[in-house]
Amino acid sequence: MADEEFIILLGDEPEQGSGSDVNSPEPEQGAATPNTEDDGFVVLLGSEDGEPGGKSLPSELVIASAGSLYQVLAEFAAAADGDISIDASAVEQVDSAGLQLLALFRQSQQKTGREVSYQGFPDDIDTVIRRAGFASLLAA
C-alpha cells in the first residue's frame, strides 16, 4: 500500500462572495502564496522528477498508467513559461483514457493562454487517434 499513488481531482471552486470556506486556514504571515492561475493540473507531492528539460510522453498512454501520465503532464505545466511542445514519438500504446487526458490537458492549458502541441506520434498511433475521433482535439 505504501507505494500507491493517490490523485485527488479538484472540482470547481466556489464563486466569489459565496461565503468563506471554513476548511481553508488563513495563510501564515510570510508563508508562500499559492499560484492563482488555475490550469486544472496539480503536481503531486513526493513525485520523482522526470528528465530535465525533456517534454516527452511515456510509451503507454493507457488507463493503467493514467496516474503517472497525469503527473507527467502536471510537471510539464508547472515548468512551462509559455506554449508547450511535447514529443510523442515514444508512444507505443494508447486507449481512450490516455487520449482523453491529453485532450483535457491541452484544453486546460488553452484556458490559461498556452498552446499545447504533440509532436511526432508514430503512424500507427496517429491512425488510432484519428479513428477514435481525437485528431481535432490533439492537433495544434
PDB file of C-alpha atoms in Angstrom, residues 1-10 41-48 64-72 74-75:
ATOM      1  CA  MET A   1       0.000   0.000   0.000  1.00  0.00           C
ATOM      2  CA  ALA A   2       2.864   2.421   0.676  1.00  0.00           C
ATOM      3  CA  ASP A   3       3.915   2.519  -2.988  1.00  0.00           C
ATOM      4  CA  GLU A   4       0.497   3.503  -4.305  1.00  0.00           C
ATOM      5  CA  GLU A   5      -0.193   6.996  -5.593  1.00  0.00           C
ATOM      6  CA  PHE A   6      -3.455   8.775  -4.976  1.00  0.00           C
ATOM      7  CA  ILE A   7      -4.817  11.535  -7.158  1.00  0.00           C
ATOM      8  CA  ILE A   8      -7.383  13.993  -5.928  1.00  0.00           C
ATOM      9  CA  LEU A   9      -9.307  15.662  -8.724  1.00  0.00           C
ATOM     10  CA  LEU A  10     -10.356  19.156  -7.849  1.00  0.00           C
ATOM     11  CA  PHE A  41      -3.471  20.230 -13.086  1.00  0.00           C
ATOM     12  CA  VAL A  42      -1.757  19.800  -9.746  1.00  0.00           C
ATOM     13  CA  VAL A  43       1.755  18.454  -9.221  1.00  0.00           C
ATOM     14  CA  LEU A  44       1.607  15.616  -6.728  1.00  0.00           C
ATOM     15  CA  LEU A  45       3.921  15.906  -3.749  1.00  0.00           C
ATOM     16  CA  GLY A  46       6.726  13.406  -3.447  1.00  0.00           C
ATOM     17  CA  SER A  47       6.886  12.663  -7.147  1.00  0.00           C
ATOM     18  CA  GLU A  48      10.134  11.811  -8.847  1.00  0.00           C
ATOM     19  CA  ALA A  64      -3.459   1.627 -16.059  1.00  0.00           C
ATOM     20  CA  SER A  65      -0.877   4.424 -16.298  1.00  0.00           C
ATOM     21  CA  ALA A  66      -3.259   7.397 -16.152  1.00  0.00           C
ATOM     22  CA  GLY A  67      -1.939   8.494 -12.754  1.00  0.00           C
ATOM     23  CA  SER A  68       1.652   8.681 -13.930  1.00  0.00           C
ATOM     24  CA  LEU A  69       0.596  10.366 -17.200  1.00  0.00           C
ATOM     25  CA  TYR A  70      -1.329  12.943 -15.179  1.00  0.00           C
ATOM     26  CA  GLN A  71       1.820  13.580 -13.127  1.00  0.00           C
ATOM     27  CA  VAL A  72       3.978  13.987 -16.244  1.00  0.00           C
ATOM     28  CA  ALA A  74       1.251  18.398 -14.440  1.00  0.00           C
ATOM     29  CA  GLU A  75       5.037  18.706 -14.321  1.00  0.00           C
TER      30      GLU A  75
END
